[in-house]
Amino acid sequence: KAGVTQTPRYLIKTRGQQVTLSCSPISGHRSVSWYQQTPGQGLQFLFEYFSETQRNKGNFPGRFSGRQFSNSRSEMNVSTLELGDSALYLCASSLASVSTDTQYFGPGTRLTVL
Amino acid sequence: AQTVTQSQPEMSVQEAETVTLSCTYDTSESDYYLFWYKQPPSRQMILVIRQEAYKQQNATENRFSVNFQKAAKSFSLKISDSQLGDAAMYFCAYRSLEYGNKLVFGAGTILRVKS
């Protein structure tokens, strides 16, 4: 089975722009979670989607949004980019949204905001 | 809110030796899951081992084992027979039964393996 894929792998944007990141889960997985990783704040949970519905949301401003499609692929969008949004964005997929599931992570998208 | 603390920013171990990484957590819940993830320089996060809080027996996966002390809220990872490929950042993570797949991570411990 193919693993979790994220596109693009690297992205450079300027302040004020918006960006969309994509995550394709492992085939058959219906839950996708997103995390932001920065040197200062570490790994922080952004949100989780299951069957096209947002299940959980972390403490991030409304500029961060996401969605999930019927094929379980997920996108996250960041509008009005700030320098502090520079980070590695990781997504993880699992079969469902239950605690017994194992999450598998993608390689991440490295976003640099200039 | 749950918190996870890894007090060792960096650790070193000689190849073939044993090393223990520490993790403590804070929660008011009685049932939950704990994980150790490894993030090598390639940045891909890999699950090393997981522990269900209701199980008293410590989890083991080949050279990796945990020491789970529920009352002390401690969850350390022991790596035996360390290999060069074990060099990575190791994250301890907590998952509540109430919040789906949300993981709360510690700050991480960089493990260096010397040959």
mmCIF file of C-alpha atoms in Angstrom:
data_model
loop_
_atom_site.group_PDB
_atom_site.id
_atom_site.type_symbol
_atom_site.label_atom_id
_atom_site.label_comp_id
_atom_site.label_asym_id
_atom_site.label_seq_id
_atom_site.Cartn_x
_atom_site.Cartn_y
_atom_site.Cartn_z
ATOM 1 C CA LYS A 1 0.000 0.000 0.000
ATOM 2 C CA ALA A 2 1.197 3.491 -0.751
ATOM 3 C CA GLY A 3 1.829 5.659 2.283
ATOM 4 C CA VAL A 4 0.467 9.079 3.101
ATOM 5 C CA THR A 5 1.448 11.582 0.436
ATOM 6 C CA GLN A 6 1.640 15.330 0.767
ATOM 7 C CA THR A 7 1.979 17.905 -1.962
ATOM 8 C CA PRO A 8 3.818 20.041 -2.525
ATOM 9 C CA ARG A 9 6.860 19.066 -0.484
ATOM 10 C CA TYR A 10 8.288 22.571 -0.439
ATOM 11 C CA LEU A 11 6.617 25.920 -0.839
ATOM 12 C CA ILE A 12 7.784 29.506 -0.669
ATOM 13 C CA LYS A 13 5.238 32.298 -0.266
ATOM 14 C CA THR A 14 5.268 35.937 0.734
ATOM 15 C CA ARG A 15 3.404 37.598 3.558
ATOM 16 C CA GLY A 16 -0.233 38.256 2.828
ATOM 17 C CA GLN A 17 -0.592 35.476 0.277
ATOM 18 C CA GLN A 18 -2.634 32.370 0.830
ATOM 19 C CA VAL A 19 -1.596 28.746 0.425
ATOM 20 C CA THR A 20 -3.259 25.370 0.012
ATOM 21 C CA LEU A 21 -1.602 22.132 1.048
ATOM 22 C CA SER A 22 -2.827 18.693 0.060
ATOM 23 C CA CYS A 23 -2.777 15.344 1.822
ATOM 24 C CA SER A 24 -3.735 11.976 0.350
ATOM 25 C CA PRO A 25 -4.257 9.336 3.031
ATOM 26 C CA ILE A 26 -3.455 5.672 2.823
ATOM 27 C CA SER A 27 -6.052 3.855 0.754
ATOM 28 C CA GLY A 28 -9.032 2.961 2.931
ATOM 29 C CA HIS A 29 -8.207 5.490 5.633
ATOM 30 C CA ARG A 30 -10.988 7.944 6.347
ATOM 31 C CA SER A 31 -9.447 10.138 9.024
ATOM 32 C CA VAL A 32 -6.891 12.847 8.293
ATOM 33 C CA SER A 33 -5.247 15.025 10.917
ATOM 34 C CA TRP A 34 -3.003 18.029 10.399
ATOM 35 C CA TYR A 35 -0.116 19.241 12.561
ATOM 36 C CA GLN A 36 2.162 22.246 12.465
ATOM 37 C CA GLN A 37 5.795 21.749 13.494
ATOM 38 C CA THR A 38 8.010 24.718 14.329
ATOM 39 C CA PRO A 39 11.259 24.960 16.307
ATOM 40 C CA GLY A 40 9.647 27.279 18.828
ATOM 41 C CA GLN A 41 6.231 25.704 19.394
ATOM 42 C CA GLY A 42 6.996 22.101 18.519
ATOM 43 C CA LEU A 43 4.249 19.909 17.133
ATOM 44 C CA GLN A 44 0.771 21.338 17.436
ATOM 45 C CA PHE A 45 -2.521 19.833 16.370
ATOM 46 C CA LEU A 46 -4.422 21.858 13.794
ATOM 47 C CA PHE A 47 -7.532 19.820 13.021
ATOM 48 C CA GLU A 48 -8.898 16.402 12.191
ATOM 49 C CA TYR A 49 -11.328 15.407 9.482
ATOM 50 C CA PHE A 50 -13.321 12.222 9.284
ATOM 51 C CA SER A 51 -15.840 11.434 6.565
ATOM 52 C CA GLU A 52 -15.710 15.029 5.315
ATOM 53 C CA THR A 53 -16.530 16.450 8.750
ATOM 54 C CA GLN A 54 -14.209 18.319 11.062
ATOM 55 C CA ARG A 55 -14.006 16.302 14.264
ATOM 56 C CA ASN A 56 -11.527 18.298 16.316
ATOM 57 C CA LYS A 57 -9.815 21.634 16.049
ATOM 58 C CA GLY A 58 -6.701 22.978 17.727
ATOM 59 C CA ASN A 59 -6.019 26.495 18.966
ATOM 60 C CA PHE A 60 -5.202 28.215 15.718
ATOM 61 C CA PRO A 61 -6.674 31.404 14.274
ATOM 62 C CA GLY A 62 -9.427 31.293 11.684
ATOM 63 C CA ARG A 63 -6.865 31.893 8.942
ATOM 64 C CA PHE A 64 -6.200 28.173 9.141
ATOM 65 C CA SER A 65 -8.933 26.083 7.597
ATOM 66 C CA GLY A 66 -9.306 22.690 6.066
ATOM 67 C CA ARG A 67 -11.627 20.364 4.300
ATOM 68 C CA GLN A 68 -11.923 16.758 3.300
ATOM 69 C CA PHE A 69 -13.275 15.336 0.101
ATOM 70 C CA SER A 70 -15.390 12.260 -0.486
ATOM 71 C CA ASN A 71 -12.268 10.284 -1.451
ATOM 72 C CA SER A 72 -10.770 11.194 1.969
ATOM 73 C CA ARG A 73 -8.133 13.476 0.491
ATOM 74 C CA SER A 74 -7.738 16.579 2.584
ATOM 75 C CA GLU A 75 -6.584 20.110 2.004
ATOM 76 C CA MET A 76 -5.609 22.778 4.444
ATOM 77 C CA ASN A 77 -5.605 26.447 3.600
ATOM 78 C CA VAL A 78 -3.814 29.320 5.278
ATOM 79 C CA SER A 79 -4.928 32.782 4.288
ATOM 80 C CA THR A 80 -3.094 36.064 4.807
ATOM 81 C CA LEU A 81 0.201 34.372 5.525
ATOM 82 C CA GLU A 82 2.416 35.663 8.315
ATOM 83 C CA LEU A 83 6.124 35.070 8.859
ATOM 84 C CA GLY A 84 5.257 32.899 11.851
ATOM 85 C CA ASP A 85 3.390 30.466 9.625
ATOM 86 C CA SER A 86 6.711 29.164 8.317
ATOM 87 C CA ALA A 87 6.714 25.563 9.440
ATOM 88 C CA LEU A 88 6.647 21.923 8.491
ATOM 89 C CA TYR A 89 3.022 20.874 8.049
ATOM 90 C CA LEU A 90 2.409 17.207 8.655
ATOM 91 C CA CYS A 91 -0.675 15.214 7.963
ATOM 92 C CA ALA A 92 -1.519 11.822 9.384
ATOM 93 C CA SER A 93 -4.134 9.311 8.373
ATOM 94 C CA SER A 94 -5.879 6.463 10.120
ATOM 95 C CA LEU A 95 -8.697 4.081 9.364
ATOM 96 C CA ALA A 96 -11.238 5.890 11.494
ATOM 97 C CA SER A 97 -11.447 8.403 14.277
ATOM 98 C CA VAL A 98 -11.177 6.032 17.180
ATOM 99 C CA SER A 99 -8.465 5.906 19.764
ATOM 100 C CA THR A 100 -7.466 2.329 18.923
ATOM 101 C CA ASP A 101 -6.311 3.367 15.459
ATOM 102 C CA THR A 102 -2.703 3.942 14.546
ATOM 103 C CA GLN A 103 -1.889 7.166 12.752
ATOM 104 C CA TYR A 104 0.531 7.152 9.845
ATOM 105 C CA PHE A 105 2.304 10.368 8.982
ATOM 106 C CA GLY A 106 3.195 11.824 5.631
ATOM 107 C CA PRO A 107 6.589 13.370 4.795
ATOM 108 C CA GLY A 108 5.316 16.888 5.355
ATOM 109 C CA THR A 109 5.176 20.130 3.424
ATOM 110 C CA ARG A 110 7.836 22.681 4.289
ATOM 111 C CA LEU A 111 6.291 26.158 4.016
ATOM 112 C CA THR A 112 8.531 29.196 4.046
ATOM 113 C CA VAL A 113 6.937 32.639 4.297
ATOM 114 C CA LEU A 114 9.114 35.566 3.239
ATOM 115 C CA ALA B 1 -5.802 20.105 29.165
ATOM 116 C CA GLN B 2 -3.241 17.377 28.829
ATOM 117 C CA THR B 3 0.449 18.202 28.696
ATOM 118 C CA VAL B 4 3.497 16.109 27.829
ATOM 119 C CA THR B 5 6.986 16.916 29.084
ATOM 120 C CA GLN B 6 10.268 15.592 27.779
ATOM 121 C CA SER B 7 12.974 16.963 30.038
ATOM 122 C CA GLN B 8 15.970 15.776 27.999
ATOM 123 C CA PRO B 9 16.528 18.001 24.957
ATOM 124 C CA GLU B 10 19.404 15.806 23.806
ATOM 125 C CA MET B 11 20.866 12.400 24.623
ATOM 126 C CA SER B 12 23.858 10.449 23.368
ATOM 127 C CA VAL B 13 24.500 6.731 23.345
ATOM 128 C CA GLN B 14 27.309 4.524 22.144
ATOM 129 C CA GLU B 15 26.438 2.023 19.444
ATOM 130 C CA ALA B 16 25.256 -1.302 20.952
ATOM 131 C CA GLU B 17 24.556 0.329 24.324
ATOM 132 C CA THR B 18 21.205 1.016 25.976
ATOM 133 C CA VAL B 19 19.598 4.411 26.414
ATOM 134 C CA THR B 20 16.431 5.562 28.153
ATOM 135 C CA LEU B 21 14.407 8.586 27.103
ATOM 136 C CA SER B 22 12.124 10.169 29.678
ATOM 137 C CA CYS B 23 8.572 11.422 29.344
ATOM 138 C CA THR B 24 6.039 12.611 31.879
ATOM 139 C CA TYR B 25 2.503 13.724 31.246
ATOM 140 C CA ASP B 26 -0.327 15.361 33.036
ATOM 141 C CA THR B 27 -3.946 14.302 32.706
ATOM 142 C CA SER B 28 -7.055 13.849 34.758
ATOM 143 C CA GLU B 29 -8.279 11.014 32.570
ATOM 144 C CA SER B 30 -8.037 7.413 33.623
ATOM 145 C CA ASP B 31 -7.888 5.885 30.176
ATOM 146 C CA TYR B 32 -5.769 7.081 27.275
ATOM 147 C CA TYR B 33 -2.997 6.084 24.890
ATOM 148 C CA LEU B 34 0.663 6.955 24.919
ATOM 149 C CA PHE B 35 3.058 6.812 22.011
ATOM 150 C CA TRP B 36 6.672 7.225 21.093
ATOM 151 C CA TYR B 37 7.319 8.539 17.595
ATOM 152 C CA LYS B 38 10.665 8.798 15.847
ATOM 153 C CA GLN B 39 11.474 11.572 13.378
ATOM 154 C CA PRO B 40 14.749 10.997 11.519
ATOM 155 C CA PRO B 41 16.430 13.746 9.486
ATOM 156 C CA SER B 42 14.178 12.837 6.549
ATOM 157 C CA ARG B 43 11.370 14.338 8.724
ATOM 158 C CA GLN B 44 8.962 11.406 8.235
ATOM 159 C CA MET B 45 7.336 10.636 11.586
ATOM 160 C CA ILE B 46 7.382 6.931 12.393
ATOM 161 C CA LEU B 47 5.502 5.189 15.195
ATOM 162 C CA VAL B 48 7.912 3.338 17.470
ATOM 163 C CA ILE B 49 5.650 1.958 20.169
ATOM 164 C CA ARG B 50 2.288 2.532 21.825
ATOM 165 C CA GLN B 51 0.844 1.817 25.227
ATOM 166 C CA GLU B 52 -2.773 1.593 26.314
ATOM 167 C CA ALA B 53 -3.186 3.068 29.780
ATOM 168 C CA TYR B 54 -5.518 0.297 30.914
ATOM 169 C CA LYS B 55 -2.836 -2.322 30.265
ATOM 170 C CA GLN B 56 -0.417 -2.847 33.113
ATOM 171 C CA GLN B 57 2.035 -4.760 30.978
ATOM 172 C CA ASN B 58 4.711 -2.610 29.394
ATOM 173 C CA ALA B 59 4.724 -2.591 25.596
ATOM 174 C CA THR B 60 7.702 -4.025 23.723
ATOM 175 C CA GLU B 61 8.666 -3.862 20.055
ATOM 176 C CA ASN B 62 11.932 -5.643 19.319
ATOM 177 C CA ARG B 63 14.723 -3.458 20.763
ATOM 178 C CA PHE B 64 12.259 -0.850 22.005
ATOM 179 C CA SER B 65 10.408 -1.124 25.292
ATOM 180 C CA VAL B 66 8.627 1.233 27.620
ATOM 181 C CA ASN B 67 8.433 1.663 31.356
ATOM 182 C CA PHE B 68 4.897 2.840 31.995
ATOM 183 C CA GLN B 69 4.232 4.092 35.521
ATOM 184 C CA LYS B 70 0.604 5.197 35.513
ATOM 185 C CA ALA B 71 0.489 6.542 39.060
ATOM 186 C CA ALA B 72 3.620 8.586 38.472
ATOM 187 C CA LYS B 73 2.405 9.591 34.988
ATOM 188 C CA SER B 74 5.703 8.527 33.538
ATOM 189 C CA PHE B 75 6.334 6.840 30.204
ATOM 190 C CA SER B 76 9.996 6.251 29.363
ATOM 191 C CA LEU B 77 11.403 4.591 26.254
ATOM 192 C CA LYS B 78 14.307 2.176 26.450
ATOM 193 C CA ILE B 79 16.312 1.434 23.336
ATOM 194 C CA SER B 80 18.543 -1.611 23.624
ATOM 195 C CA ASP B 81 21.493 -2.450 21.393
ATOM 196 C CA SER B 82 21.428 1.048 19.889
ATOM 197 C CA GLN B 83 22.130 1.312 16.189
ATOM 198 C CA LEU B 84 23.260 4.214 14.033
ATOM 199 C CA GLY B 85 19.838 4.185 12.400
ATOM 200 C CA ASP B 86 18.237 5.001 15.752
ATOM 201 C CA ALA B 87 19.621 8.526 15.589
ATOM 202 C CA ALA B 88 16.611 10.806 15.346
ATOM 203 C CA MET B 89 14.300 13.115 17.256
ATOM 204 C CA TYR B 90 11.999 11.140 19.529
ATOM 205 C CA PHE B 91 8.609 12.467 20.525
ATOM 206 C CA CYS B 92 6.396 11.265 23.312
ATOM 207 C CA ALA B 93 2.692 11.773 22.597
ATOM 208 C CA TYR B 94 -0.616 11.477 24.423
ATOM 209 C CA ARG B 95 -3.999 10.684 22.974
ATOM 210 C CA SER B 96 -7.241 11.058 24.844
ATOM 211 C CA LEU B 97 -10.147 8.719 24.239
ATOM 212 C CA GLU B 98 -12.416 11.723 23.914
ATOM 213 C CA TYR B 99 -10.772 13.676 21.145
ATOM 214 C CA GLY B 100 -10.419 11.218 18.291
ATOM 215 C CA ASN B 101 -7.003 11.248 16.740
ATOM 216 C CA LYS B 102 -5.673 14.416 18.332
ATOM 217 C CA LEU B 103 -2.144 13.854 19.596
ATOM 218 C CA VAL B 104 -0.470 16.047 22.202
ATOM 219 C CA PHE B 105 3.285 15.944 21.722
ATOM 220 C CA GLY B 106 6.215 16.628 23.977
ATOM 221 C CA ALA B 107 9.037 18.906 22.845
ATOM 222 C CA GLY B 108 11.157 15.983 21.702
ATOM 223 C CA THR B 109 14.554 14.512 22.532
ATOM 224 C CA ILE B 110 17.363 14.417 20.004
ATOM 225 C CA LEU B 111 19.139 11.072 20.194
ATOM 226 C CA ARG B 112 22.695 10.888 18.877
ATOM 227 C CA VAL B 113 24.329 7.490 18.368
ATOM 228 C CA LYS B 114 28.118 7.331 18.428
ATOM 229 C CA SER B 115 30.062 4.683 16.552
#
